[in-house]
mmCIF file of C-alpha atoms in Angstrom:
data_model
loop_
_atom_site.group_PDB
_atom_site.id
_atom_site.type_symbol
_atom_site.label_atom_id
_atom_site.label_comp_id
_atom_site.label_asym_id
_atom_site.label_seq_id
_atom_site.Cartn_x
_atom_site.Cartn_y
_atom_site.Cartn_z
ATOM 1 C CA UNK A 129 -23.789 -20.755 1.948
ATOM 2 C CA UNK A 130 -25.152 -20.571 5.522
ATOM 3 C CA UNK A 131 -23.136 -18.521 8.042
ATOM 4 C CA UNK A 132 -20.592 -20.447 10.045
ATOM 5 C CA UNK A 133 -20.712 -19.429 13.692
ATOM 6 C CA UNK A 134 -19.323 -15.852 14.160
ATOM 7 C CA UNK A 135 -16.724 -14.205 11.927
ATOM 8 C CA UNK A 136 -13.393 -13.929 13.768
ATOM 9 C CA UNK A 137 -10.434 -11.769 12.793
ATOM 10 C CA UNK A 138 -6.755 -12.377 13.342
ATOM 11 C CA UNK A 139 -3.923 -10.151 12.247
ATOM 12 C CA UNK A 140 -0.268 -10.463 11.483
ATOM 13 C CA UNK A 141 2.218 -7.580 11.930
ATOM 14 C CA UNK A 142 1.998 -6.173 8.380
ATOM 15 C CA UNK A 143 -0.860 -3.704 8.982
ATOM 16 C CA UNK A 144 -2.351 -4.192 12.372
ATOM 17 C CA UNK A 145 -3.874 -0.628 12.323
ATOM 18 C CA UNK A 146 -6.006 -1.632 9.321
ATOM 19 C CA UNK A 147 -7.010 -4.884 11.063
ATOM 20 C CA UNK A 148 -8.084 -2.976 14.163
ATOM 21 C CA UNK A 149 -10.060 -0.489 12.001
ATOM 22 C CA UNK A 150 -11.775 -3.382 10.228
ATOM 23 C CA UNK A 151 -12.727 -4.905 13.580
ATOM 24 C CA UNK A 152 -14.231 -1.532 14.714
ATOM 25 C CA UNK A 153 -16.204 -1.164 11.517
ATOM 26 C CA UNK A 154 -17.522 -4.711 11.756
ATOM 27 C CA UNK A 155 -18.649 -3.885 15.310
ATOM 28 C CA UNK A 156 -20.545 -0.881 13.997
ATOM 29 C CA UNK A 157 -22.080 -2.788 11.090
ATOM 30 C CA UNK A 158 -23.204 -5.717 13.228
ATOM 31 C CA UNK A 159 -24.081 -3.859 16.342
ATOM 32 C CA UNK A 160 -21.976 -6.360 18.288
ATOM 33 C CA UNK A 161 -18.427 -6.170 19.523
ATOM 34 C CA UNK A 162 -15.843 -7.673 17.228
ATOM 35 C CA UNK A 163 -12.234 -7.989 18.465
ATOM 36 C CA UNK A 164 -9.101 -9.353 16.927
ATOM 37 C CA UNK A 165 -8.301 -12.847 18.182
ATOM 38 C CA UNK A 166 -5.553 -12.727 20.797
ATOM 39 C CA UNK A 167 -2.372 -14.226 19.348
ATOM 40 C CA UNK A 168 1.377 -13.988 19.422
ATOM 41 C CA UNK A 169 3.143 -13.411 16.096
ATOM 42 C CA UNK A 170 6.776 -12.935 16.768
ATOM 43 C CA UNK A 171 10.265 -14.027 15.843
ATOM 44 C CA UNK A 172 12.979 -16.160 17.415
ATOM 45 C CA UNK A 173 16.535 -14.772 17.544
ATOM 46 C CA UNK A 174 17.266 -16.264 14.129
ATOM 47 C CA UNK A 175 14.206 -14.526 12.718
ATOM 48 C CA UNK A 176 12.085 -17.682 12.447
ATOM 49 C CA UNK A 177 8.411 -16.714 12.811
ATOM 50 C CA UNK A 178 6.414 -18.167 15.684
ATOM 51 C CA UNK A 179 2.631 -18.013 16.058
ATOM 52 C CA UNK A 180 0.550 -18.903 19.120
ATOM 53 C CA UNK A 181 -3.194 -18.352 19.300
ATOM 54 C CA UNK A 182 -4.580 -17.692 22.775
ATOM 55 C CA UNK A 183 -8.255 -18.368 22.038
ATOM 56 C CA UNK A 184 -10.297 -21.338 20.938
ATOM 57 C CA UNK A 185 -10.913 -21.228 17.186
ATOM 58 C CA UNK A 186 -12.307 -24.695 16.669
ATOM 59 C CA UNK A 187 -15.156 -24.584 14.188
ATOM 60 C CA UNK A 188 -14.832 -20.819 13.665
ATOM 61 C CA UNK A 189 -14.944 -18.779 10.473
ATOM 62 C CA UNK A 190 -11.493 -17.200 10.493
ATOM 63 C CA UNK A 191 -10.239 -14.195 8.523
ATOM 64 C CA UNK A 192 -6.526 -13.422 8.465
ATOM 65 C CA UNK A 193 -5.806 -9.741 7.694
ATOM 66 C CA UNK A 194 -2.327 -9.504 6.316
ATOM 67 C CA UNK A 195 -1.054 -7.593 3.263
ATOM 68 C CA UNK A 196 2.162 -8.980 1.810
ATOM 69 C CA UNK A 197 3.912 -5.611 1.604
ATOM 70 C CA UNK A 198 7.465 -4.691 2.549
ATOM 71 C CA UNK A 199 9.124 -6.795 3.944
ATOM 72 C CA UNK A 200 7.223 -9.047 1.514
ATOM 73 C CA UNK A 201 8.825 -12.304 2.440
ATOM 74 C CA UNK A 202 8.426 -11.901 6.175
ATOM 75 C CA UNK A 203 4.783 -10.828 5.823
ATOM 76 C CA UNK A 204 4.016 -13.661 3.441
ATOM 77 C CA UNK A 205 5.525 -16.235 5.812
ATOM 78 C CA UNK A 206 3.500 -14.776 8.682
ATOM 79 C CA UNK A 207 0.334 -15.257 6.598
ATOM 80 C CA UNK A 208 1.193 -18.851 5.744
ATOM 81 C CA UNK A 209 2.173 -19.782 9.312
ATOM 82 C CA UNK A 210 -0.975 -18.179 10.781
ATOM 83 C CA UNK A 211 -3.027 -20.157 8.287
ATOM 84 C CA UNK A 212 -1.207 -23.415 9.238
ATOM 85 C CA UNK A 213 -1.805 -22.605 12.885
ATOM 86 C CA UNK A 214 -5.522 -22.116 12.338
ATOM 87 C CA UNK A 215 -5.819 -25.237 10.246
ATOM 88 C CA UNK A 216 -4.164 -27.353 12.935
ATOM 89 C CA UNK A 217 -6.431 -25.725 15.490
ATOM 90 C CA UNK A 218 -9.513 -26.994 13.622
ATOM 91 C CA UNK A 219 -10.838 -23.727 12.298
ATOM 92 C CA UNK A 220 -13.960 -24.358 10.106
ATOM 93 C CA UNK A 221 -12.873 -22.022 7.276
ATOM 94 C CA UNK A 222 -9.857 -19.813 6.712
ATOM 95 C CA UNK A 223 -10.079 -16.712 4.523
ATOM 96 C CA UNK A 224 -6.980 -14.681 3.746
ATOM 97 C CA UNK A 225 -7.694 -10.906 3.601
ATOM 98 C CA UNK A 226 -4.739 -9.590 1.600
ATOM 99 C CA UNK A 227 -5.328 -5.891 0.987
ATOM 100 C CA UNK A 228 -2.113 -5.702 -1.023
ATOM 101 C CA UNK A 229 -0.988 -8.814 -2.862
ATOM 102 C CA UNK A 230 2.742 -8.796 -3.143
ATOM 103 C CA UNK A 231 4.571 -10.478 -6.042
ATOM 104 C CA UNK A 232 1.593 -9.514 -8.288
ATOM 105 C CA UNK A 233 3.874 -7.687 -10.695
ATOM 106 C CA UNK A 234 5.587 -11.004 -11.462
ATOM 107 C CA UNK A 235 2.468 -12.422 -13.164
ATOM 108 C CA UNK A 236 4.156 -13.542 -16.445
ATOM 109 C CA UNK A 237 7.537 -14.363 -17.884
ATOM 110 C CA UNK A 238 8.821 -11.039 -19.104
ATOM 111 C CA UNK A 239 11.896 -12.552 -20.660
ATOM 112 C CA UNK A 240 13.616 -15.986 -20.853
ATOM 113 C CA UNK A 241 14.603 -17.792 -17.628
ATOM 114 C CA UNK A 242 12.488 -15.715 -15.276
ATOM 115 C CA UNK A 243 9.846 -16.991 -12.807
ATOM 116 C CA UNK A 244 6.111 -16.451 -12.537
ATOM 117 C CA UNK A 245 6.292 -15.697 -8.807
ATOM 118 C CA UNK A 246 2.607 -14.697 -8.499
ATOM 119 C CA UNK A 247 1.649 -18.219 -9.433
ATOM 120 C CA UNK A 248 4.154 -19.668 -6.937
ATOM 121 C CA UNK A 249 2.764 -17.512 -4.108
ATOM 122 C CA UNK A 250 -0.801 -18.521 -5.056
ATOM 123 C CA UNK A 251 0.172 -22.177 -4.809
ATOM 124 C CA UNK A 252 1.757 -21.575 -1.412
ATOM 125 C CA UNK A 253 -1.347 -19.799 -0.065
ATOM 126 C CA UNK A 254 -3.674 -22.553 -1.316
ATOM 127 C CA UNK A 255 -1.466 -25.358 0.162
ATOM 128 C CA UNK A 256 -1.318 -23.618 3.561
ATOM 129 C CA UNK A 257 -4.994 -24.359 4.177
ATOM 130 C CA UNK A 258 -6.528 -21.023 3.136
ATOM 131 C CA UNK A 259 -9.829 -21.617 1.383
ATOM 132 C CA UNK A 260 -10.679 -18.183 0.090
ATOM 133 C CA UNK A 261 -8.767 -14.911 -0.673
ATOM 134 C CA UNK A 262 -10.112 -11.403 -0.395
ATOM 135 C CA UNK A 263 -7.865 -8.749 -1.906
ATOM 136 C CA UNK A 264 -8.028 -5.351 -3.578
ATOM 137 C CA UNK A 265 -6.899 -4.143 -6.995
ATOM 138 C CA UNK A 266 -4.643 -7.009 -8.119
ATOM 139 C CA UNK A 267 -1.991 -5.702 -10.399
ATOM 140 C CA UNK A 268 -3.186 -8.118 -13.078
ATOM 141 C CA UNK A 269 -6.769 -9.400 -12.905
ATOM 142 C CA UNK A 270 -5.738 -12.754 -14.388
ATOM 143 C CA UNK A 271 -3.937 -13.559 -11.093
ATOM 144 C CA UNK A 272 -7.316 -14.649 -9.853
ATOM 145 C CA UNK A 273 -6.982 -17.640 -12.197
ATOM 146 C CA UNK A 274 -3.639 -18.640 -10.530
ATOM 147 C CA UNK A 275 -5.647 -19.778 -7.496
ATOM 148 C CA UNK A 276 -7.633 -23.015 -7.240
ATOM 149 C CA UNK A 277 -9.793 -21.411 -4.526
ATOM 150 C CA UNK A 278 -12.282 -18.514 -4.739
ATOM 151 C CA UNK A 279 -10.768 -15.028 -5.017
ATOM 152 C CA UNK A 280 -12.767 -11.866 -4.373
ATOM 153 C CA UNK A 281 -10.974 -8.859 -5.895
ATOM 154 C CA UNK A 282 -12.288 -5.569 -4.547
ATOM 155 C CA UNK A 283 -11.642 -2.216 -6.269
ATOM 156 C CA UNK A 284 -10.496 1.131 -4.919
ATOM 157 C CA UNK A 285 -12.116 3.082 -7.714
ATOM 158 C CA UNK A 286 -15.632 3.274 -6.130
ATOM 159 C CA UNK A 287 -13.955 4.823 -2.991
ATOM 160 C CA UNK A 288 -11.874 7.139 -5.216
ATOM 161 C CA UNK A 289 -15.041 8.248 -6.983
ATOM 162 C CA UNK A 290 -16.656 9.195 -3.694
ATOM 163 C CA UNK A 291 -13.533 11.024 -2.630
ATOM 164 C CA UNK A 292 -13.267 12.909 -5.955
ATOM 165 C CA UNK A 293 -16.929 13.924 -5.847
ATOM 166 C CA UNK A 294 -16.331 15.276 -2.370
ATOM 167 C CA UNK A 295 -13.037 17.140 -2.909
ATOM 168 C CA UNK A 296 -13.751 18.361 -6.477
ATOM 169 C CA UNK A 297 -17.461 19.016 -5.993
ATOM 170 C CA UNK A 298 -17.122 22.632 -7.134
ATOM 171 C CA UNK A 299 -15.139 21.886 -10.308
ATOM 172 C CA UNK A 300 -16.076 18.382 -11.446
ATOM 173 C CA UNK A 301 -16.579 19.705 -15.004
ATOM 174 C CA UNK A 302 -12.870 20.503 -15.152
ATOM 175 C CA UNK A 303 -11.685 17.021 -14.003
ATOM 176 C CA UNK A 304 -10.008 14.679 -16.440
ATOM 177 C CA UNK A 305 -8.912 11.192 -15.558
ATOM 178 C CA UNK A 306 -5.456 10.116 -16.847
ATOM 179 C CA UNK A 307 -4.087 6.625 -17.234
ATOM 180 C CA UNK A 308 -0.304 6.637 -16.701
ATOM 181 C CA UNK A 309 0.128 3.904 -19.286
ATOM 182 C CA UNK A 310 -1.793 1.997 -21.975
ATOM 183 C CA UNK A 311 -2.101 -1.051 -19.691
ATOM 184 C CA UNK A 312 -4.062 0.896 -17.064
ATOM 185 C CA UNK A 313 -6.668 2.294 -19.435
ATOM 186 C CA UNK A 314 -9.434 -0.071 -18.243
ATOM 187 C CA UNK A 315 -8.902 1.052 -14.597
ATOM 188 C CA UNK A 316 -8.867 4.746 -15.572
ATOM 189 C CA UNK A 317 -11.916 4.312 -17.778
ATOM 190 C CA UNK A 318 -13.826 2.769 -14.902
ATOM 191 C CA UNK A 319 -13.121 5.728 -12.654
ATOM 192 C CA UNK A 320 -13.853 8.205 -15.454
ATOM 193 C CA UNK A 321 -17.204 6.544 -16.041
ATOM 194 C CA UNK A 322 -18.099 6.723 -12.337
ATOM 195 C CA UNK A 323 -17.550 10.504 -12.151
ATOM 196 C CA UNK A 324 -18.610 11.262 -15.750
ATOM 197 C CA UNK A 325 -15.188 12.677 -16.726
ATOM 198 C CA UNK A 326 -13.122 12.528 -19.990
ATOM 199 C CA UNK A 327 -10.109 10.322 -20.296
ATOM 200 C CA UNK A 328 -6.491 10.859 -21.390
ATOM 201 C CA UNK A 329 -3.534 8.517 -21.675
ATOM 202 C CA UNK A 330 0.203 8.906 -21.005
ATOM 203 C CA UNK A 331 1.963 6.669 -23.454
ATOM 204 C CA UNK A 332 5.304 5.573 -21.938
ATOM 205 C CA UNK A 333 8.125 3.459 -23.343
ATOM 206 C CA UNK A 334 10.571 1.630 -21.093
ATOM 207 C CA UNK A 335 14.120 0.766 -21.984
ATOM 208 C CA UNK A 336 14.344 -1.423 -18.857
ATOM 209 C CA UNK A 337 12.394 -1.912 -15.616
ATOM 210 C CA UNK A 338 12.312 1.185 -13.434
ATOM 211 C CA UNK A 339 13.364 3.515 -16.302
ATOM 212 C CA UNK A 340 11.068 5.403 -18.716
ATOM 213 C CA UNK A 341 12.658 6.511 -22.016
ATOM 214 C CA UNK A 342 9.854 8.522 -23.512
ATOM 215 C CA UNK A 343 6.331 9.732 -22.577
ATOM 216 C CA UNK A 344 3.573 11.310 -24.649
ATOM 217 C CA UNK A 345 0.118 12.584 -23.691
ATOM 218 C CA UNK A 346 -2.738 11.246 -25.785
ATOM 219 C CA UNK A 347 -5.608 13.733 -25.324
ATOM 220 C CA UNK A 348 -6.032 17.422 -24.687
ATOM 221 C CA UNK A 349 -5.369 18.219 -21.009
ATOM 222 C CA UNK A 350 -5.259 22.059 -21.373
ATOM 223 C CA UNK A 351 -7.022 23.751 -18.497
ATOM 224 C CA UNK A 352 -7.973 20.426 -16.926
ATOM 225 C CA UNK A 353 -7.584 19.273 -13.312
ATOM 226 C CA UNK A 354 -5.876 15.941 -14.207
ATOM 227 C CA UNK A 355 -6.256 12.936 -11.946
ATOM 228 C CA UNK A 356 -3.731 10.126 -12.585
ATOM 229 C CA UNK A 357 -5.103 6.772 -11.475
ATOM 230 C CA UNK A 358 -3.012 3.653 -10.986
ATOM 231 C CA UNK A 359 -2.824 0.589 -8.787
ATOM 232 C CA UNK A 360 0.786 0.845 -7.425
ATOM 233 C CA UNK A 361 3.136 3.729 -6.594
ATOM 234 C CA UNK A 362 6.526 2.287 -5.773
ATOM 235 C CA UNK A 363 9.418 4.679 -6.233
ATOM 236 C CA UNK A 364 7.121 7.277 -7.826
ATOM 237 C CA UNK A 365 9.565 7.940 -10.658
ATOM 238 C CA UNK A 366 7.037 7.328 -13.450
ATOM 239 C CA UNK A 367 4.251 9.092 -11.600
ATOM 240 C CA UNK A 368 6.254 12.228 -11.031
ATOM 241 C CA UNK A 369 7.391 12.351 -14.703
ATOM 242 C CA UNK A 370 3.812 11.920 -15.827
ATOM 243 C CA UNK A 371 2.741 14.778 -13.538
ATOM 244 C CA UNK A 372 5.497 17.032 -15.027
ATOM 245 C CA UNK A 373 4.449 16.120 -18.572
ATOM 246 C CA UNK A 374 0.819 16.899 -17.890
ATOM 247 C CA UNK A 375 1.731 20.267 -16.359
ATOM 248 C CA UNK A 376 3.914 21.078 -19.376
ATOM 249 C CA UNK A 377 0.988 20.118 -21.565
ATOM 250 C CA UNK A 378 -1.264 22.752 -20.036
ATOM 251 C CA UNK A 379 -2.979 20.986 -17.126
ATOM 252 C CA UNK A 380 -4.283 23.408 -14.473
ATOM 253 C CA UNK A 381 -3.562 20.950 -11.632
ATOM 254 C CA UNK A 382 -2.272 17.415 -11.375
ATOM 255 C CA UNK A 383 -3.483 14.954 -8.737
ATOM 256 C CA UNK A 384 -3.011 11.171 -8.375
ATOM 257 C CA UNK A 385 -5.102 8.421 -6.881
ATOM 258 C CA UNK A 386 -3.170 5.233 -6.251
ATOM 259 C CA UNK A 387 -4.615 2.022 -4.767
ATOM 260 C CA UNK A 388 -1.415 0.765 -3.073
ATOM 261 C CA UNK A 389 1.131 3.197 -1.725
ATOM 262 C CA UNK A 390 4.315 1.083 -1.695
ATOM 263 C CA UNK A 391 6.320 4.280 -1.423
ATOM 264 C CA UNK A 392 9.771 2.775 -1.372
ATOM 265 C CA UNK A 393 13.131 4.513 -1.591
ATOM 266 C CA UNK A 394 12.929 8.162 -2.554
ATOM 267 C CA UNK A 395 9.179 8.039 -3.358
ATOM 268 C CA UNK A 396 7.958 10.460 -0.594
ATOM 269 C CA UNK A 397 10.711 13.010 -1.382
ATOM 270 C CA UNK A 398 9.897 12.798 -5.110
ATOM 271 C CA UNK A 399 6.184 13.320 -4.549
ATOM 272 C CA UNK A 400 6.593 16.268 -2.118
ATOM 273 C CA UNK A 401 8.879 18.091 -4.538
ATOM 274 C CA UNK A 402 6.865 17.244 -7.667
ATOM 275 C CA UNK A 403 4.270 19.057 -9.802
ATOM 276 C CA UNK A 404 1.521 17.076 -8.137
ATOM 277 C CA UNK A 405 -0.857 19.020 -5.928
ATOM 278 C CA UNK A 406 -1.930 15.878 -4.109
ATOM 279 C CA UNK A 407 -1.374 12.131 -4.034
ATOM 280 C CA UNK A 408 -4.167 10.042 -2.564
ATOM 281 C CA UNK A 409 -3.423 6.436 -1.497
ATOM 282 C CA UNK A 410 -5.364 3.822 0.461
ATOM 283 C CA UNK A 411 -4.283 2.292 3.762
ATOM 284 C CA UNK A 412 -3.951 -1.209 2.142
ATOM 285 C CA UNK A 413 -0.255 -0.853 3.065
ATOM 286 C CA UNK A 414 0.402 0.725 6.466
ATOM 287 C CA UNK A 415 1.642 4.262 5.750
ATOM 288 C CA UNK A 416 5.102 5.109 7.061
ATOM 289 C CA UNK A 417 5.649 8.213 9.280
ATOM 290 C CA UNK A 418 7.244 9.900 6.275
ATOM 291 C CA UNK A 419 4.114 9.327 4.192
ATOM 292 C CA UNK A 420 1.888 10.608 6.986
ATOM 293 C CA UNK A 421 4.041 13.707 7.452
ATOM 294 C CA UNK A 422 4.008 14.642 3.748
ATOM 295 C CA UNK A 423 1.820 17.703 3.095
ATOM 296 C CA UNK A 424 0.597 16.620 -0.343
ATOM 297 C CA UNK A 425 -0.063 12.923 0.484
ATOM 298 C CA UNK A 426 -3.425 11.855 1.821
ATOM 299 C CA UNK A 427 -4.658 8.424 2.937
ATOM 300 C CA UNK A 428 -8.202 7.219 2.441
ATOM 301 C CA UNK A 429 -9.658 4.352 4.493
ATOM 302 C CA UNK A 430 -10.457 0.881 3.221
ATOM 303 C CA UNK A 431 -11.705 -0.516 6.500
ATOM 304 C CA UNK A 432 -15.431 0.181 5.766
ATOM 305 C CA UNK A 433 -15.127 -1.683 2.461
ATOM 306 C CA UNK A 434 -13.150 -4.702 3.832
ATOM 307 C CA UNK A 435 -15.403 -4.948 6.899
ATOM 308 C CA UNK A 436 -18.575 -5.221 4.840
ATOM 309 C CA UNK A 437 -16.930 -7.595 2.393
ATOM 310 C CA UNK A 438 -15.909 -9.889 5.218
ATOM 311 C CA UNK A 439 -19.488 -9.817 6.618
ATOM 312 C CA UNK A 440 -20.878 -10.579 3.115
ATOM 313 C CA UNK A 441 -18.542 -13.549 2.746
ATOM 314 C CA UNK A 442 -19.393 -14.799 6.178
ATOM 315 C CA UNK A 443 -23.120 -14.439 5.497
ATOM 316 C CA UNK A 444 -22.949 -15.903 2.042
ATOM 317 C CA UNK A 445 -24.165 -12.698 0.315
ATOM 318 C CA UNK A 446 -22.881 -10.778 -2.719
ATOM 319 C CA UNK A 447 -19.468 -9.123 -2.569
ATOM 320 C CA UNK A 448 -19.790 -7.515 -6.013
ATOM 321 C CA UNK A 449 -22.692 -5.424 -4.676
ATOM 322 C CA UNK A 450 -19.999 -3.309 -2.923
ATOM 323 C CA UNK A 451 -19.017 -1.990 -6.343
ATOM 324 C CA UNK A 452 -22.299 -0.097 -6.630
ATOM 325 C CA UNK A 453 -22.699 3.416 -5.159
ATOM 326 C CA UNK A 454 -26.032 2.743 -3.445
ATOM 327 C CA UNK A 455 -24.336 -0.034 -1.419
ATOM 328 C CA UNK A 456 -20.970 1.713 -0.837
ATOM 329 C CA UNK A 457 -22.146 5.248 -0.023
ATOM 330 C CA UNK A 458 -23.782 4.363 3.328
ATOM 331 C CA UNK A 459 -20.450 2.777 4.423
ATOM 332 C CA UNK A 460 -18.616 6.051 3.810
ATOM 333 C CA UNK A 461 -21.357 8.444 4.856
ATOM 334 C CA UNK A 462 -19.338 9.768 7.823
ATOM 335 C CA UNK A 463 -16.279 10.267 5.652
ATOM 336 C CA UNK A 464 -18.043 12.366 2.962
ATOM 337 C CA UNK A 465 -21.066 13.698 4.804
ATOM 338 C CA UNK A 466 -23.327 15.910 2.788
ATOM 339 C CA UNK A 467 -21.601 15.370 -0.601
ATOM 340 C CA UNK A 468 -22.633 11.864 -1.592
ATOM 341 C CA UNK A 469 -24.885 11.642 -4.645
#
């Protein structure tokens, strides 16, 4: 598809810092200044959301950067209302850049008389006038099929692989990737393959949501620097228990790489007092001051990845090429100078 005018970015209030970082990276990649479209996204006294765009967007290729993180409902409504505003302002194409897709954990009926909220949200996004979705690490890959529009699902694992090769460059032979449950084996295997590391699994059994009854390590982690990889860290209860179990099983160190740091409730306190030496999350969700202040929590940038993905969508070129190291490494050269393979 031929490029439509210039790519223009607009942001809600969910993660404006990430939106600004994406704009800066796009400016670097293109060699031309890219700014966020000037707009008001605010609330009336009764908390109704109001959007007003202060620039002409007629015929423009618009990208809305808005994760649907906490508060999920407010941020989702901001996304939908911004999309409706752009559609009624005659934007040529509207792409929703949703770094973290909320409601993704409700992708099936877990028991009788429960909703499939991820499908409902997909329907709402499609009906709002959005024509394409760009997201990262959907909780369940099949959610892409809930949409009747194109969905590009990026992955954090290539970034994590670069980060691991940088921070563990002197002891890569001791690294072992660990999946915190059987369902996450494919994700863990992908990362393990990228860094040429062995794989272990923590088998957990839940009595009810939010509680883990029993956990067992499948694989020998003795003397290994274990890296737990998962897509979401919410209250960190399961993650902390898995770290304790790995330590008790003989692991030399335990680290975790998580795509989306939801970090709700007691999560930060649990992580800081846990057996984990470090927790690495992306900035798909704007980190809270508590997260940024935690000594063993580190945030890696996704702006270079999203900026290039937006440019590829705008220019009609491959997005999946960003999964390959030769394409991704130049985007993160300043982050990991001197250690990229």
